[in-house]
Every structure is written in structure tokens, then in C-alpha cells.
Amino acid sequence: MHLTPQDHLFVLTGAGISAESGLATFRGSGGLWNGYRVEEVATPEAWAADPTLVWHFYSQRRRNAISAQPNAAHIALAQLEEQLGDRFYLCTQNVDDLHERAGSERIHHMHGSLFQSRCTRCNQPFPDVALYEVAEALPICAKCSAPVRPHIVWFGEIPLDMDTIYRKLDCASILLVVGTSGSVYPAAGFVHIANQRRVHTVYVGPEDPLNREAFDEILLGNATEILPSLIREDKLKNPTHYF
Ligand code: APR
């Protein structure tokens, strides 16, 4: 695979890129949290049935993400962005902030952010790093007293700002997908959109994703091994450099 000075790179990341920072993936290790399937605590139905359980889940994820550090793969993508500028766009399904802490700027969190909450009535997201782990301490809106929820896109909800994502996909010439199992749509369908436009598609991860057959290239391995090799100085100096 090669990247020329004319290329526009669209990167999609999933939980796998943060795995080596110590954050569990969803479908690895049985996909369980405290005996619950992730799908059971990340839905509007779960919120309606037991908001304390849902906040307990996201508080624990906040705590884990705060103590995690960006790894070499996050850093490699931030360095690639430095080289490519506006020809780089990062769409992540992850709700942690490790990409930002590695230096990424042109980034969109399509599934929301662990460090934002929003009022269920006003709907305006705001920064929030607090932990809410007991029923008596669940947050309510300072303006209207409605319950405050995590600013996370749950199963059955529509990912954030799909218009921008599709616009960016439309002008991409290379799609690089890292560490996502290809099981959750619409993200798992980005590669099919790229196929229709004959955009070159590359997957990086230790095992084949479910949508494996849609990729032109599969680079099997951990993100921290493979991504840093994409940005080696000597390759970027050439007008046509190879991943
Ligand atoms: N480097 C790269 N990839 C890795 C690594 C690693 N070190 N370790 C694991 N992986 C890969 C796994 O092989 C797997 O394909 O990461 C992928 C993780 O898949 P999932 O757990 O399904 O996570 P993801 O695809 O991001 O889930 C999508 O589902 O639960 C919802 O909203 C949640 O954003 C999430 C979405």
C-alpha cells in the first residue's frame, strides 16, 4: 500500500487500538462486564430499567480510561496527522480520549465521549469526569432537574454527525481501519462505501474482522507494531511512500 501527496486518508478506529493501553475490547474476553453483556448496559432500555447500573458501568469505564495512557498506535496516528494535515481524518468508535491525549486533532467520536454527559431533556452535552456509582448520587440537570445521562451512543441510537463522516468518506482516497471487529453498523459498512468508490482499503488488527472480504489489504498484528511503521521518516520523505 502506498500513500502519495495527493491522498486523503480516512482512519476508522475501534476498541482494539486502546487494548494495548489496558482498556478491554467489547467482544474479547467474553464481552462481559460484571457478568452483564455490554449490550445489556449500553441501551436506552437498560437506562430506563436501571440508570444506577448504567452509571456504574460508565463510571468504571471513566476510571479505567483516566488511568490509561495513549500507546504507540495512538501516537503514530497523531504523527501521521501532523504530516498530512487536512488530508487526514480520524473517525473513532471509541469513547476514551486516548487519541486526543496522543495529539490527534482532526477527530470525531461517532459513538460519543466518556468524558461528557448530557441532560435527557435539554440534550446539551457538557464536560463531566465525575463518577456516579450509587443511586443517591445520580446526576440531575442544574437547569431543569431532569436526569443526566452519559453522552454515549447506545445500541439502537444514531451515531453522531453521520453527515460529516459520509462527506469525509466521499473525499477519501484511502481507508485505514484499525482494531474493530466489523460487527457494529454503520461503522462496519464504511468499507463497503469505500469499495463502491474504489478507494483502497486496509485493515490492521491481530485477527480478521467479520467484514474481512471487503478489504484490499489485511495487515495482521497488534496496532502498536504495525501503525508506527506507517510513519517512518524515511518513507514520508519520498513523494510516494509505502506503508
Ligand atoms: N491491535 C489492534 N486490534 C486489536 C488489538 C490490538 N492490540 N487487540 C484486539 N484487537 C481487535 C480485535 O481483534 C477485535 O477485532 O479489536 C477488535 C475489537 O472489537 P470489538 O470488541 O467488537 O470492538 P469494536 O469493533 O470497537 O466495537 C464497536 O460496539 O460495543 C459497541 O459502541 C461499542 O464502539 C463499540 C462498537
Coordinates of C-alpha atoms and ligand atoms in Angstrom, one line a residue:
M1 CA 0.0 0.0 0.0
H2 CA 1.3 3.5 -0.8
L3 CA 0.3 7.0 0.2
T4 CA 1.0 9.8 -2.2
P5 CA 0.9 13.6 -1.5
Q6 CA -2.5 13.7 -3.2
D7 CA -4.1 11.1 -1.0
H8 CA -6.7 11.8 1.6
L9 CA -6.7 9.3 4.4
F10 CA -9.8 8.3 6.4
V11 CA -9.0 6.4 9.5
L12 CA -11.6 4.4 11.5
T13 CA -10.5 3.0 14.9
G14 CA -12.2 0.7 17.3
A15 CA -11.6 -0.7 20.8
G16 CA -8.6 -2.7 19.6
I17 CA -6.4 0.4 19.3
S18 CA -6.9 1.0 23.0
A19 CA -6.4 -2.7 24.0
E20 CA -2.7 -2.3 24.5
S21 CA -3.4 0.7 26.7
G22 CA -5.2 -1.7 29.0
L23 CA -8.8 -0.9 28.0
A24 CA -10.8 -4.0 27.4
T25 CA -12.4 -4.6 24.0
F26 CA -16.1 -5.3 23.8
R27 CA -16.1 -8.7 22.1
G28 CA -12.9 -10.0 23.5
S29 CA -12.8 -11.9 26.9
G30 CA -16.4 -12.9 26.6
G31 CA -17.6 -9.3 26.2
L32 CA -18.8 -9.3 29.8
W33 CA -18.7 -6.6 32.4
N34 CA -19.6 -7.8 36.0
G35 CA -21.5 -10.7 34.4
Y36 CA -23.5 -8.4 32.1
R37 CA -23.2 -8.5 28.4
V38 CA -22.2 -5.0 27.2
E39 CA -25.4 -4.8 25.1
E40 CA -27.3 -5.1 28.4
V41 CA -25.9 -1.9 29.9
A42 CA -25.4 0.2 26.8
T43 CA -29.0 0.6 25.6
P44 CA -31.9 3.0 26.1
E45 CA -33.8 0.1 27.6
A46 CA -31.1 -0.5 30.2
W47 CA -31.1 3.2 31.1
A48 CA -34.9 3.1 31.5
A49 CA -34.7 0.0 33.7
D50 CA -31.7 0.7 35.9
P51 CA -29.9 4.1 35.5
T52 CA -27.8 3.3 38.5
L53 CA -26.4 0.2 36.9
V54 CA -25.7 2.1 33.6
W55 CA -23.9 4.9 35.5
H56 CA -21.9 2.4 37.5
F57 CA -20.7 0.8 34.2
Y58 CA -19.7 4.2 32.7
S59 CA -18.2 5.4 35.9
Q60 CA -15.9 2.4 35.9
R61 CA -15.1 3.0 32.3
R62 CA -14.3 6.6 33.1
R63 CA -12.0 5.5 35.9
N64 CA -10.2 3.0 33.6
A65 CA -9.8 5.5 30.8
I66 CA -8.4 8.2 33.1
S67 CA -5.7 5.9 34.3
A68 CA -4.8 4.5 30.8
Q69 CA -2.1 6.1 28.6
P70 CA -2.0 6.5 24.9
N71 CA 0.1 3.8 23.2
A72 CA 2.4 3.8 20.2
A73 CA -0.6 3.3 17.8
H74 CA -2.4 6.4 19.0
I75 CA 0.8 8.3 18.8
A76 CA 1.6 7.0 15.3
L77 CA -1.8 8.3 14.0
A78 CA -1.2 11.7 15.6
Q79 CA 2.1 11.9 13.9
L80 CA 0.6 10.8 10.6
E81 CA -1.9 13.6 11.0
E82 CA 0.9 16.1 11.6
Q83 CA 2.3 15.0 8.2
L84 CA -0.9 15.0 6.3
G85 CA -2.8 18.0 7.9
D86 CA -6.2 18.4 6.4
R87 CA -5.7 15.3 4.2
F88 CA -6.2 13.3 7.4
Y89 CA -9.5 12.5 9.2
L90 CA -9.9 10.2 12.2
C91 CA -13.3 8.7 13.0
T92 CA -13.3 6.7 16.2
Q93 CA -15.9 4.4 17.7
N94 CA -14.0 4.7 20.9
V95 CA -15.3 6.9 23.7
D96 CA -12.0 7.2 25.5
D97 CA -9.8 10.2 24.9
L98 CA -6.5 8.5 24.2
H99 CA -6.4 9.7 20.6
E100 CA -6.6 13.3 21.8
R101 CA -4.1 12.7 24.5
A102 CA -1.7 11.4 21.9
G103 CA -2.1 14.6 19.9
S104 CA -4.9 13.9 17.4
E105 CA -7.0 17.0 16.4
R106 CA -9.0 16.1 13.4
I107 CA -11.0 13.5 15.2
H108 CA -14.7 12.7 15.5
H109 CA -16.1 10.4 18.2
M110 CA -19.1 8.8 16.4
H111 CA -20.2 6.9 19.5
G112 CA -19.9 9.9 21.9
S113 CA -17.5 10.6 24.6
L114 CA -16.9 9.0 28.0
F115 CA -16.0 12.5 29.5
Q116 CA -19.2 14.2 28.5
S117 CA -22.7 13.9 29.9
R118 CA -26.0 15.4 28.8
C119 CA -29.4 16.2 30.2
T120 CA -32.0 13.8 29.0
R121 CA -34.3 16.9 28.4
C122 CA -32.0 19.8 27.3
N123 CA -29.8 17.3 25.4
Q124 CA -26.8 19.6 25.5
P125 CA -23.5 17.7 26.2
F126 CA -21.1 19.1 28.8
P127 CA -17.7 18.0 30.1
D128 CA -18.0 15.6 33.0
V129 CA -15.4 13.4 34.6
A130 CA -17.3 12.6 37.8
L131 CA -18.1 9.1 39.0
Y132 CA -21.7 8.2 39.8
E133 CA -21.8 4.8 41.5
V134 CA -24.7 4.9 43.9
A135 CA -28.4 5.6 43.4
E136 CA -28.4 8.6 45.8
A137 CA -25.7 10.4 43.8
L138 CA -27.0 10.1 40.3
P139 CA -26.7 13.5 38.5
I140 CA -29.6 15.7 37.5
C141 CA -29.6 18.8 35.3
A142 CA -28.8 22.1 37.1
K143 CA -31.4 23.9 34.8
C144 CA -34.3 21.6 34.6
S145 CA -33.7 18.8 37.1
A146 CA -34.1 16.0 34.5
P147 CA -31.8 13.0 34.8
V148 CA -28.3 13.4 33.3
R149 CA -27.0 10.5 31.2
P150 CA -23.7 9.6 29.6
H151 CA -23.1 11.3 26.3
I152 CA -22.7 7.9 24.6
V153 CA -24.4 6.5 21.6
W154 CA -26.1 3.3 22.8
F155 CA -27.2 0.3 20.7
G156 CA -30.3 1.4 18.8
E157 CA -29.3 5.1 18.7
I158 CA -27.9 7.0 15.8
P159 CA -24.2 7.8 15.8
L160 CA -23.2 11.4 16.0
D161 CA -22.7 13.7 12.9
M162 CA -23.0 11.0 10.2
D163 CA -23.3 13.7 7.6
T164 CA -19.7 14.8 8.2
I165 CA -18.5 11.2 8.3
Y166 CA -20.0 10.5 4.9
R167 CA -18.7 13.7 3.4
K168 CA -15.2 12.8 4.6
L169 CA -15.6 9.3 3.3
D170 CA -16.6 10.8 -0.1
C171 CA -13.3 12.6 -0.5
A172 CA -11.1 9.9 0.9
S173 CA -8.7 8.0 -1.3
I174 CA -7.5 5.5 1.3
L175 CA -9.5 3.9 4.2
L176 CA -7.4 2.6 7.1
V177 CA -9.4 0.6 9.7
V178 CA -7.8 -0.3 12.9
G179 CA -8.9 -2.7 15.7
T180 CA -12.6 -3.1 15.1
S181 CA -14.4 -6.4 14.8
G182 CA -16.7 -5.2 11.9
S183 CA -19.8 -6.2 13.8
V184 CA -21.4 -2.9 14.6
Y185 CA -23.0 -0.8 11.9
P186 CA -22.9 1.8 10.4
A187 CA -19.1 1.8 11.1
A188 CA -18.7 -1.7 9.8
G189 CA -20.2 -0.5 6.5
F190 CA -17.7 2.2 5.8
V191 CA -15.5 -0.3 3.9
H192 CA -18.4 -1.1 1.6
I193 CA -18.9 2.6 0.8
A194 CA -15.2 2.8 0.1
N195 CA -15.4 -0.3 -2.2
Q196 CA -18.1 1.4 -4.2
R197 CA -15.8 4.4 -4.8
R198 CA -12.8 2.1 -5.5
V199 CA -11.0 3.6 -2.5
H200 CA -8.1 1.5 -1.4
T201 CA -8.9 -0.2 1.9
V202 CA -6.6 -1.6 4.6
Y203 CA -7.3 -3.3 7.9
V204 CA -4.9 -3.5 10.9
G205 CA -5.5 -5.9 13.8
P206 CA -4.5 -9.3 15.2
E207 CA -7.4 -11.2 13.7
D208 CA -9.7 -11.0 10.7
P209 CA -12.7 -8.7 11.1
L210 CA -16.1 -10.0 10.2
N211 CA -16.1 -7.8 7.1
R212 CA -12.7 -9.1 6.1
E213 CA -13.6 -9.9 2.5
A214 CA -14.3 -6.2 1.8
F215 CA -10.7 -5.2 2.4
D216 CA -8.0 -4.9 -0.2
E217 CA -5.3 -5.5 2.4
I218 CA -5.3 -7.1 5.8
L219 CA -2.2 -6.3 8.0
L220 CA -2.4 -8.9 10.8
G221 CA -0.8 -7.8 14.0
N222 CA -1.1 -5.6 17.0
A223 CA -1.8 -1.9 16.3
T224 CA 1.3 -0.8 18.2
E225 CA 3.5 -3.0 16.0
I226 CA 2.0 -2.1 12.7
L227 CA 1.0 1.6 12.8
P228 CA 4.4 3.1 13.8
S229 CA 5.9 1.6 10.7
L230 CA 3.4 3.7 8.6
I231 CA 5.0 6.9 9.6
R232 CA 8.7 6.2 9.4
E233 CA 10.5 9.4 8.5
D234 CA 12.4 7.8 5.5
K235 CA 9.1 6.7 3.9
L236 CA 7.4 10.1 4.3
K237 CA 10.3 12.0 2.7
N238 CA 9.6 10.2 -0.6
P239 CA 6.9 11.7 -2.9
T240 CA 5.4 8.2 -2.9
H241 CA 5.9 6.4 0.3
Y242 CA 4.9 2.9 1.3
F243 CA 3.2 1.7 4.3
Ligands
APR1 N1 -4.4 -4.0 18.0 C1 -5.4 -3.9 17.0 N2 -6.6 -4.6 17.1 C2 -6.8 -5.3 18.2 C3 -5.9 -5.4 19.3 C4 -4.6 -4.8 19.1 N3 -3.7 -4.8 20.0 N4 -6.4 -6.2 20.2 C5 -7.6 -6.6 19.8 N5 -7.9 -6.0 18.6 C6 -9.1 -6.2 17.8 C7 -9.8 -7.5 17.9 O1 -9.3 -8.5 17.1 C8 -11.3 -7.1 17.5 O2 -11.4 -7.3 16.1 O3 -10.0 -5.2 18.1 C9 -11.3 -5.6 17.8 C10 -12.3 -5.2 18.9 O4 -13.6 -5.5 18.5 P1 -14.8 -5.1 19.4 O5 -14.6 -5.5 20.8 O6 -16.0 -5.6 18.7 O7 -14.8 -3.5 19.4 P2 -15.4 -2.5 18.3 O8 -15.3 -3.1 17.0 O9 -14.7 -1.2 18.5 O10 -16.9 -2.4 18.8 C11 -17.7 -1.5 18.0 O11 -19.5 -1.8 19.5 O12 -20.0 -2.2 21.8 C12 -20.1 -1.3 20.7 O13 -20.2 1.0 20.7 C13 -19.4 0.0 21.0 O14 -17.8 1.3 19.7 C14 -18.2 -0.1 20.1 C15 -18.7 -0.8 18.9

